[in-house]
Tab-separated table of C-alpha atoms and ligand atoms in Angstrom:
chain	number	residue	atom	x	y	z
A	3	MET	CA	41.678	-0.761	54.396
A	4	PRO	CA	44.289	-1.525	56.922
A	5	LEU	CA	41.580	-2.481	59.549
A	6	LEU	CA	43.046	-3.737	63.176
A	7	ASN	CA	41.501	-6.695	64.909
A	8	SER	CA	42.887	-9.043	67.512
A	9	VAL	CA	44.568	-11.456	64.848
A	10	GLY	CA	46.363	-8.308	63.099
A	11	VAL	CA	45.286	-6.060	60.210
A	12	HIS	CA	43.308	-6.456	56.861
A	13	GLU	CA	45.130	-6.872	53.862
A	14	PRO	CA	44.628	-4.699	50.948
A	15	PHE	CA	42.321	-7.254	49.084
A	16	ALA	CA	39.582	-9.124	50.892
A	17	LEU	CA	38.566	-12.224	49.056
A	18	ARG	CA	35.360	-13.317	47.788
A	19	SER	CA	33.703	-16.024	45.855
A	20	ILE	CA	30.799	-15.350	43.389
A	21	MET	CA	28.371	-17.857	42.698
A	22	GLU	CA	26.353	-18.298	39.797
A	23	ILE	CA	23.527	-20.716	39.075
A	24	VAL	CA	22.434	-20.815	35.573
A	25	THR	CA	18.972	-22.262	34.468
A	26	ASP	CA	17.523	-22.496	31.170
A	27	ASP	CA	16.000	-19.341	31.253
A	28	SER	CA	17.659	-17.225	34.015
A	29	TYR	CA	20.362	-17.078	36.619
A	30	GLY	CA	20.876	-16.631	40.687
A	31	LEU	CA	23.820	-15.276	42.595
A	32	GLY	CA	25.413	-16.186	45.880
A	33	GLU	CA	28.405	-14.839	47.415
A	34	SER	CA	30.938	-16.294	50.054
A	35	TYR	CA	34.213	-16.721	51.023
A	36	GLY	CA	37.357	-16.599	48.546
A	37	ASP	CA	39.941	-18.402	50.446
A	38	SER	CA	41.416	-21.278	48.092
A	39	ALA	CA	40.199	-24.234	50.669
A	40	HIS	CA	36.749	-22.725	50.481
A	41	LEU	CA	36.755	-22.220	46.354
A	42	LYS	CA	37.576	-25.725	46.188
A	43	ARG	CA	35.163	-27.249	48.426
A	44	LEU	CA	32.574	-24.950	46.360
A	45	LYS	CA	34.123	-26.241	43.052
A	46	ASP	CA	33.821	-30.143	44.227
A	47	ALA	CA	29.950	-29.375	45.322
A	48	ALA	CA	29.213	-27.480	42.011
A	49	HIS	CA	30.438	-30.616	39.874
A	50	ASP	CA	27.684	-32.631	41.279
A	51	MET	CA	24.694	-30.070	41.100
A	52	GLU	CA	23.843	-29.920	37.452
A	53	GLY	CA	20.125	-30.639	36.832
A	54	VAL	CA	19.070	-30.432	40.287
A	55	SER	CA	16.460	-28.569	40.864
A	56	VAL	CA	16.663	-25.074	42.178
A	57	TYR	CA	13.302	-25.965	44.500
A	58	ASN	CA	15.450	-29.167	46.027
A	59	THR	CA	17.609	-27.464	48.497
A	60	ASN	CA	17.314	-30.257	50.610
A	61	LEU	CA	19.291	-32.323	47.915
A	62	ILE	CA	21.493	-29.506	47.588
A	63	TYR	CA	22.514	-29.581	50.827
A	64	LYS	CA	23.148	-33.348	50.903
A	65	ILE	CA	25.256	-32.862	47.606
A	66	CYS	CA	27.462	-30.548	49.634
A	67	GLU	CA	27.759	-32.888	52.270
A	68	ASN	CA	29.019	-35.909	50.072
A	69	SER	CA	31.001	-33.966	48.254
A	70	LEU	CA	32.973	-32.979	51.659
A	71	GLU	CA	33.334	-36.530	52.774
A	72	GLY	CA	36.744	-37.027	54.442
A	73	ASP	CA	37.722	-33.261	54.362
A	74	ASN	CA	38.176	-32.858	58.093
A	75	ALA	CA	40.049	-29.482	57.973
A	76	THR	CA	38.634	-26.230	59.247
A	77	GLY	CA	39.175	-22.583	58.408
A	78	GLY	CA	38.819	-21.759	54.979
A	79	ASP	CA	36.465	-18.941	55.703
A	80	GLY	CA	38.165	-15.787	55.533
A	81	MET	CA	37.625	-14.946	59.170
A	82	ALA	CA	41.497	-14.825	59.784
A	83	GLY	CA	41.446	-17.754	62.204
A	84	MET	CA	38.752	-15.980	64.377
A	85	VAL	CA	35.924	-18.672	63.686
A	86	THR	CA	36.952	-21.874	62.735
A	87	THR	CA	34.690	-24.293	64.178
A	88	ALA	CA	31.493	-23.524	62.045
A	89	SER	CA	29.870	-26.274	60.084
A	90	VAL	CA	32.034	-26.798	57.018
A	91	THR	CA	28.737	-28.212	55.096
A	92	ASP	CA	26.774	-25.339	56.060
A	93	LYS	CA	29.316	-22.626	54.663
A	94	VAL	CA	29.676	-24.474	51.352
A	95	PHE	CA	25.733	-24.864	51.195
A	96	SER	CA	24.978	-21.227	51.860
A	97	PRO	CA	25.779	-19.428	48.602
A	98	PHE	CA	24.224	-22.123	46.504
A	99	GLU	CA	21.018	-21.568	48.707
A	100	VAL	CA	21.017	-17.840	48.098
A	101	ALA	CA	21.441	-18.386	43.891
A	102	CYS	CA	18.504	-20.677	44.273
A	103	LEU	CA	16.582	-18.409	46.266
A	104	ASP	CA	17.450	-15.628	43.780
A	105	ILE	CA	16.266	-17.761	41.002
A	106	GLN	CA	12.847	-18.821	43.082
A	107	GLY	CA	12.188	-15.372	43.496
A	108	LYS	CA	12.638	-14.409	39.870
A	109	ILE	CA	10.332	-17.333	38.501
A	110	ALA	CA	7.813	-16.201	41.131
A	111	GLY	CA	8.005	-12.504	40.302
A	112	LEU	CA	8.551	-11.897	44.183
A	113	PRO	CA	11.980	-10.650	46.192
A	114	VAL	CA	13.526	-12.944	48.083
A	115	CYS	CA	12.230	-11.664	51.641
A	116	GLU	CA	8.491	-12.306	50.240
A	117	ILE	CA	9.844	-16.107	49.401
A	118	LEU	CA	11.170	-16.101	53.055
A	119	GLY	CA	7.615	-15.805	54.853
A	120	GLY	CA	7.172	-11.707	53.846
A	121	ARG	CA	8.954	-8.495	54.725
A	122	VAL	CA	8.451	-7.158	58.205
A	123	ARG	CA	10.327	-3.916	57.749
A	124	ASP	CA	10.954	-2.088	54.553
A	125	ASN	CA	14.504	-0.989	55.716
A	126	VAL	CA	17.123	-3.089	57.446
A	127	GLN	CA	19.287	-0.955	60.017
A	128	TYR	CA	23.051	-1.299	60.136
A	129	SER	CA	25.441	-0.530	62.575
A	130	ALA	CA	28.527	2.020	62.501
A	131	TYR	CA	31.235	-0.781	62.337
A	132	LEU	CA	34.371	1.039	63.496
A	133	PHE	CA	37.664	-0.320	63.488
A	134	TYR	CA	41.059	1.104	65.104
A	135	LYS	CA	43.069	1.779	61.694
A	136	TRP	CA	46.167	3.064	59.995
A	137	GLY	CA	45.534	5.880	57.787
A	138	SER	CA	46.673	3.977	54.984
A	139	HIS	CA	48.360	0.446	54.034
A	140	PRO	CA	52.167	1.238	54.504
A	141	GLY	CA	53.339	2.898	51.344
A	142	GLN	CA	50.300	3.987	49.879
A	143	PRO	CA	48.555	7.667	50.212
A	144	GLU	CA	45.978	8.226	53.475
A	145	ASP	CA	42.441	6.815	52.487
A	146	ILE	CA	39.149	8.642	52.849
A	147	TYR	CA	38.829	7.597	56.906
A	148	GLY	CA	42.328	8.214	57.953
A	149	GLU	CA	44.083	7.158	61.133
A	150	ALA	CA	42.268	6.127	64.246
A	151	LEU	CA	44.505	4.846	66.670
A	152	ASP	CA	43.000	6.331	69.962
A	153	SER	CA	39.505	7.295	71.376
A	154	THR	CA	39.693	10.773	69.380
A	155	GLY	CA	40.711	8.994	66.244
A	156	ILE	CA	37.409	6.498	66.885
A	157	VAL	CA	35.376	9.372	67.492
A	158	ARG	CA	36.400	11.390	64.234
A	159	GLN	CA	35.993	8.063	62.482
A	160	ALA	CA	32.159	7.568	63.848
A	161	GLN	CA	31.507	11.128	63.150
A	162	LYS	CA	32.576	10.643	59.289
A	163	ILE	CA	30.875	7.308	58.595
A	164	ILE	CA	27.682	8.386	60.593
A	165	THR	CA	27.814	11.797	58.281
A	166	LYS	CA	27.882	9.623	55.160
A	167	TYR	CA	25.374	6.630	56.313
A	168	GLY	CA	23.251	8.024	58.597
A	169	PHE	CA	23.776	4.777	61.187
A	170	LYS	CA	21.918	4.684	64.459
A	171	ALA	CA	23.953	2.238	66.146
A	172	ILE	CA	27.740	1.974	66.829
A	173	LYS	CA	30.062	-1.016	67.014
A	174	LEU	CA	33.457	-0.580	68.109
A	175	LYS	CA	36.371	-3.656	67.022
A	176	GLY	CA	38.420	-4.098	69.966
A	177	GLY	CA	41.047	-6.535	70.952
A	178	VAL	CA	43.639	-3.994	69.820
A	179	PHE	CA	44.872	-1.885	72.764
A	180	PRO	CA	44.498	-2.610	76.465
A	181	PRO	CA	41.200	-2.803	77.609
A	182	ALA	CA	41.209	0.377	79.379
A	183	GLU	CA	41.939	2.066	76.127
A	184	GLU	CA	39.086	0.596	74.579
A	185	VAL	CA	36.983	1.399	77.519
A	186	LYS	CA	38.014	5.054	77.343
A	187	ALA	CA	36.938	4.984	73.209
A	188	VAL	CA	33.639	3.594	74.037
A	189	LYS	CA	32.944	6.252	76.798
A	190	ALA	CA	33.975	8.828	74.242
A	191	LEU	CA	31.903	7.730	72.058
A	192	HIS	CA	28.950	7.715	74.482
A	193	THR	CA	29.835	11.469	75.222
A	194	ALA	CA	29.663	12.175	71.612
A	195	PHE	CA	26.539	10.217	70.774
A	196	PRO	CA	24.731	10.218	73.763
A	197	GLU	CA	21.434	8.483	72.336
A	198	MET	CA	23.283	5.765	70.327
A	199	PRO	CA	23.371	2.011	71.256
A	200	LEU	CA	26.754	1.075	71.500
A	201	ARG	CA	28.770	-2.315	71.315
A	202	LEU	CA	32.480	-3.339	71.682
A	203	ASP	CA	33.753	-6.588	70.299
A	204	PRO	CA	37.488	-7.391	71.222
A	205	ASN	CA	37.109	-10.838	69.322
A	206	ALA	CA	37.543	-12.868	72.622
A	207	ALA	CA	40.891	-11.166	73.420
A	208	TRP	CA	40.377	-10.684	77.240
A	209	THR	CA	40.505	-13.087	79.769
A	210	VAL	CA	37.220	-13.521	82.333
A	211	GLU	CA	38.565	-11.362	84.971
A	212	THR	CA	39.364	-8.540	82.500
A	213	SER	CA	36.034	-9.204	80.874
A	214	LYS	CA	34.282	-8.773	84.045
A	215	TRP	CA	35.976	-5.488	84.825
A	216	VAL	CA	35.162	-4.214	80.921
A	217	ALA	CA	31.525	-5.220	81.897
A	218	SER	CA	31.346	-3.128	85.265
A	219	GLN	CA	32.858	-0.068	83.344
A	220	LEU	CA	30.583	-0.139	80.566
A	221	GLU	CA	27.422	-0.780	82.600
A	222	GLY	CA	24.669	1.073	81.199
A	223	ILE	CA	26.695	2.399	78.391
A	224	VAL	CA	26.722	-0.839	75.805
A	225	GLU	CA	23.763	-2.382	74.406
A	226	TYR	CA	26.089	-5.483	74.760
A	227	LEU	CA	29.311	-6.736	74.916
A	228	GLU	CA	30.560	-9.026	72.005
A	229	ASP	CA	32.608	-12.111	72.353
A	230	PRO	CA	34.964	-10.522	75.355
A	231	ALA	CA	36.356	-14.259	76.532
A	232	PRO	CA	36.825	-17.353	74.549
A	233	GLU	CA	34.552	-20.446	74.355
A	234	ILE	CA	31.200	-20.956	75.807
A	235	GLU	CA	32.566	-21.656	79.312
A	236	GLY	CA	34.366	-18.256	79.562
A	237	MET	CA	31.359	-16.233	78.115
A	238	ALA	CA	29.130	-18.222	80.815
A	239	ALA	CA	31.379	-17.031	83.555
A	240	VAL	CA	31.733	-13.468	82.501
A	241	ALA	CA	27.551	-13.494	81.872
A	242	LYS	CA	27.111	-14.416	85.577
A	243	GLN	CA	28.412	-11.072	86.463
A	244	ALA	CA	27.667	-8.634	83.736
A	245	SER	CA	24.778	-6.688	83.607
A	246	MET	CA	24.570	-6.061	80.202
A	247	PRO	CA	23.701	-9.148	77.407
A	248	LEU	CA	26.732	-10.852	76.006
A	249	ALA	CA	26.476	-11.678	72.003
A	250	THR	CA	28.699	-13.899	69.942
A	251	ASN	CA	29.738	-14.758	66.753
A	252	MET	CA	32.694	-16.829	67.738
A	253	ALA	CA	31.306	-19.394	70.915
A	254	VAL	CA	28.130	-20.313	69.199
A	255	VAL	CA	28.809	-20.560	65.480
A	256	ALA	CA	26.769	-23.780	64.692
A	257	PHE	CA	23.273	-25.462	66.057
A	258	SER	CA	25.603	-27.953	67.894
A	259	HIS	CA	26.892	-25.172	70.258
A	260	LEU	CA	23.240	-23.988	70.840
A	261	PRO	CA	22.628	-27.041	73.859
A	262	PRO	CA	25.704	-26.403	75.980
A	263	SER	CA	25.156	-22.506	75.563
A	264	VAL	CA	21.415	-22.406	76.336
A	265	ALA	CA	22.225	-24.819	79.246
A	266	GLN	CA	24.804	-22.351	81.081
A	267	ASP	CA	23.293	-19.046	79.794
A	268	ALA	CA	26.708	-18.252	78.580
A	269	VAL	CA	25.230	-15.666	75.431
A	270	GLN	CA	22.162	-13.604	75.626
A	271	VAL	CA	22.211	-12.512	72.274
A	272	ILE	CA	23.208	-14.398	68.950
A	273	LEU	CA	25.184	-12.824	65.728
A	274	SER	CA	23.689	-14.701	63.069
A	275	ASP	CA	25.393	-14.930	59.620
A	276	HIS	CA	24.111	-16.766	56.695
A	277	HIS	CA	27.444	-17.559	55.416
A	278	PHE	CA	28.125	-20.093	58.167
A	279	TRP	CA	24.733	-20.746	59.623
A	280	GLY	CA	24.031	-22.616	56.548
A	281	GLY	CA	21.935	-19.866	54.533
A	282	LEU	CA	19.089	-17.775	54.725
A	283	ARG	CA	16.589	-20.674	55.916
A	284	LYS	CA	18.677	-22.158	58.535
A	285	SER	CA	19.250	-18.692	59.778
A	286	GLN	CA	15.566	-18.244	59.918
A	287	THR	CA	15.748	-21.509	62.468
A	288	LEU	CA	18.250	-19.958	63.903
A	289	ALA	CA	15.863	-16.893	64.483
A	290	ALA	CA	13.097	-19.154	65.996
A	291	ILE	CA	15.674	-21.023	68.467
A	292	CYS	CA	16.534	-17.641	69.746
A	293	SER	CA	12.920	-16.649	70.257
A	294	THR	CA	12.160	-19.905	71.606
A	295	TRP	CA	14.810	-19.547	74.773
A	296	LYS	CA	14.459	-15.899	74.884
A	297	MET	CA	17.902	-14.805	73.330
A	298	GLY	CA	18.350	-11.678	71.387
A	299	LEU	CA	19.351	-11.884	67.640
A	300	SER	CA	21.710	-9.482	65.916
A	301	MET	CA	23.792	-10.202	62.370
A	302	HIS	CA	27.774	-10.537	62.158
A	303	SER	CA	29.538	-9.206	59.130
A	304	ASN	CA	32.853	-10.074	57.628
A	305	SER	CA	34.181	-8.213	54.666
A	306	HIS	CA	31.471	-8.862	51.645
A	307	LEU	CA	30.091	-7.042	48.442
A	308	GLY	CA	26.767	-6.493	47.248
A	309	ILE	CA	25.213	-9.899	46.568
A	310	SER	CA	25.937	-10.607	50.353
A	311	LEU	CA	24.419	-7.124	51.285
A	312	ALA	CA	21.479	-8.102	49.335
A	313	ALA	CA	21.163	-11.557	50.945
A	314	MET	CA	21.809	-10.070	54.437
A	315	THR	CA	18.965	-7.431	53.620
A	316	HIS	CA	16.424	-9.814	52.519
A	317	LEU	CA	16.951	-11.959	55.465
A	318	ALA	CA	16.830	-9.343	57.956
A	319	ALA	CA	13.441	-8.179	56.064
A	320	ALA	CA	12.006	-11.113	56.696
A	321	THR	CA	13.183	-12.056	60.520
A	322	PRO	CA	10.778	-10.635	63.070
A	323	ASN	CA	12.628	-10.897	66.043
A	324	LEU	CA	15.993	-9.370	64.534
A	325	ASP	CA	16.515	-6.951	67.424
A	326	TYR	CA	19.513	-4.950	66.702
A	327	ALA	CA	21.023	-3.020	63.806
A	328	CYS	CA	23.359	-5.625	61.714
A	329	ASP	CA	26.941	-5.396	61.200
A	330	THR	CA	28.126	-4.649	57.686
A	331	HIS	CA	31.564	-3.818	56.854
A	332	TRP	CA	30.477	-2.566	53.518
A	333	PRO	CA	32.140	1.305	54.200
A	334	TRP	CA	35.495	-0.373	54.294
A	335	LYS	CA	35.372	-1.064	50.828
A	336	ARG	CA	36.189	1.295	47.918
A	337	ASP	CA	32.680	2.120	46.545
A	338	GLU	CA	33.367	1.175	43.051
A	339	GLU	CA	34.560	-2.211	43.787
A	340	ASP	CA	31.636	-4.450	43.295
A	341	VAL	CA	30.390	-6.959	41.329
A	342	ILE	CA	26.429	-5.749	40.999
A	343	VAL	CA	25.076	-3.427	38.783
A	344	GLU	CA	25.070	-0.082	40.692
A	345	GLY	CA	21.741	1.404	42.111
A	346	ALA	CA	19.945	-1.768	43.026
A	347	LEU	CA	21.039	-1.142	46.991
A	348	LYS	CA	20.118	2.307	48.328
A	349	TRP	CA	21.256	3.370	51.663
A	350	ARG	CA	18.993	5.635	53.655
A	351	ASP	CA	18.983	6.546	57.171
A	352	GLY	CA	21.203	4.313	58.273
A	353	GLY	CA	19.975	1.117	56.443
A	354	VAL	CA	19.155	-0.398	53.168
A	355	ALA	CA	15.856	-0.031	51.320
A	356	VAL	CA	14.624	-3.388	51.114
A	357	PRO	CA	15.035	-4.445	47.597
A	358	THR	CA	11.466	-4.619	45.816
A	359	ALA	CA	12.691	-6.469	42.444
A	360	PRO	CA	12.197	-10.184	41.929
A	361	GLY	CA	14.959	-12.518	43.653
A	362	LEU	CA	17.374	-10.804	45.422
A	363	GLY	CA	16.848	-7.465	43.378
A	364	ILE	CA	20.386	-7.425	41.915
A	365	GLU	CA	22.137	-7.936	38.828
A	366	ILE	CA	25.848	-9.147	38.118
A	367	ASP	CA	28.126	-6.458	36.535
A	368	ARG	CA	30.116	-8.752	34.006
A	369	GLU	CA	32.715	-5.949	33.275
A	370	LYS	CA	33.363	-5.514	37.163
A	371	LEU	CA	33.366	-9.014	37.762
A	372	GLU	CA	36.009	-9.468	35.457
A	373	ARG	CA	38.024	-6.392	36.603
A	374	LEU	CA	38.197	-7.768	40.002
A	375	HIS	CA	38.603	-11.345	39.034
A	376	GLN	CA	41.794	-9.861	37.405
A	377	GLN	CA	42.778	-8.348	40.351
A	378	TYR	CA	42.286	-11.398	42.239
A	379	LEU	CA	44.620	-13.325	39.987
A	380	GLU	CA	47.468	-10.378	40.034
A	381	CYS	CA	47.414	-9.765	43.851
A	382	GLY	CA	48.190	-13.609	44.392
A	383	MET	CA	46.578	-13.951	47.526
A	384	THR	CA	44.855	-16.621	48.099
A	385	LYS	CA	44.044	-16.767	51.573
A	386	ARG	CA	42.963	-14.295	54.236
A	387	ASP	CA	45.776	-13.676	56.701
A	388	ASP	CA	45.852	-10.725	59.024
A	389	THR	CA	48.639	-11.872	61.188
A	390	THR	CA	51.150	-12.562	58.508
A	391	TYR	CA	50.674	-9.423	57.305
A	392	MET	CA	50.670	-7.772	60.299
A	393	ARG	CA	54.257	-9.181	61.167
A	394	ASN	CA	55.290	-7.438	57.757
A	395	PHE	CA	55.603	-4.378	59.685
A	396	ARG	CA	55.243	-5.627	63.543
A	397	PRO	CA	57.416	-8.818	63.517
A	398	GLU	CA	56.553	-9.291	67.183
A	399	PHE	CA	53.109	-9.005	66.952
A	400	SER	CA	51.367	-12.128	68.547
A	401	PRO	CA	47.548	-13.335	67.877
A	402	HIS	CA	47.584	-15.416	71.071
A	403	ILE	CA	43.832	-14.793	72.813
A	404	PRO	CA	42.972	-14.237	75.376
A	405	ARG	CA	46.093	-11.672	75.611
A	406	TRP	CA	44.651	-8.984	78.550
B	526	GKR	O1	36.822	-7.635	59.927
B	526	GKR	O2	38.589	-7.715	61.227
B	526	GKR	C1	37.310	-8.009	61.206
B	526	GKR	C2	36.538	-8.723	61.955
B	526	GKR	O3	37.109	-9.023	62.843
B	526	GKR	C3	35.704	-9.820	61.373
B	526	GKR	O4	36.850	-10.908	60.885
B	526	GKR	C4	34.844	-10.690	62.267
B	526	GKR	O5	34.718	-11.930	61.793
B	526	GKR	O6	33.524	-8.810	62.288
B	526	GKR	C5	33.690	-9.920	62.784
B	526	GKR	C6	33.309	-10.027	64.524
B	526	GKR	O7	32.165	-9.448	64.634
B	526	GKR	O8	34.050	-10.763	64.814
B	527	MG	MG1	32.241	-10.066	66.564
């Protein structure tokens, strides 16, 4: 759906790669970004993977690292240029690790969350992730959520999405309209849903000064403010004055970013994401670091299918210090557009029931996979580019940040 963000608008297709590791008597699934640069890296790494034990994830990491030698390019991660400094090896390794854990679970007859140390919850809560949006892609009939270009539209969207999924926390993607407009929308949400924890995420579209102003306006209203200003230094400057915690999936996106961030108390909540933090086990390491340094932990989302939702759910189920409802883009894809056999992931009370079947607890539907693969070939898209798509309709659009 045509969701707006600080760098443009979502295109009619979201690219994903499906990883399948095949053993003598089983198979495991992983899911990751689908941009051509990333696909090439996955294929290069897969080339040297034959015969490796699915338990030897250290060796698999090494193979990924070796296959990337000399590759200094950034991006390729389907985040439309918003996050470019994450570790490329971690991004490539992640779907291999998830697929290996899927197989390990199947062999042991245990769900992945049990392999990761045991479930601490049976239902993983997700947030209602609201977006300003057009009513449809230009020239298309209106989609099920319709237009949301002001606070009234955002409250209407929240009502629809919460009625459908039962979410108990709300996140608004900002960085689209002038900050005062977005503050107004968050206040309107607070009035409409007084009990709901709220968050606002402009993807670093504001200056430090503007961020401080927004923080003062939303005091006592948001549970955290996500990526108001760019970079660790910008976040640290805002954090000095903001009364609420600051969260990030942009300033701190790799282990090497943690020491400078902790030293400056730049962010108080890390949004983990196994797709770029190096898989499920490294995300558990991140959780341990957050607990050590008394930082909160939440979970970031990028457009995804059911394999990723299953992996996110198992990880969250096995992470005791996950303090907030996770983000998900799930409502923004068409229901039938997935690659997994229907029915394995059940939405209940704003969350997903943690699967109890061995491994990830999902199976690939090969007909659906083939259908989506054909869509991929026909759409001709090989790279997510929200900015160029936006400029087809608004030639003057600039993704420059900070811009307010
Ligand atoms: O889907 O437009 C989007 C989001 O902005 C996404 O790309 C971000 O990675 O959800 C993300 C975020 O929290 O920054
Ligand atoms: Mg974010």
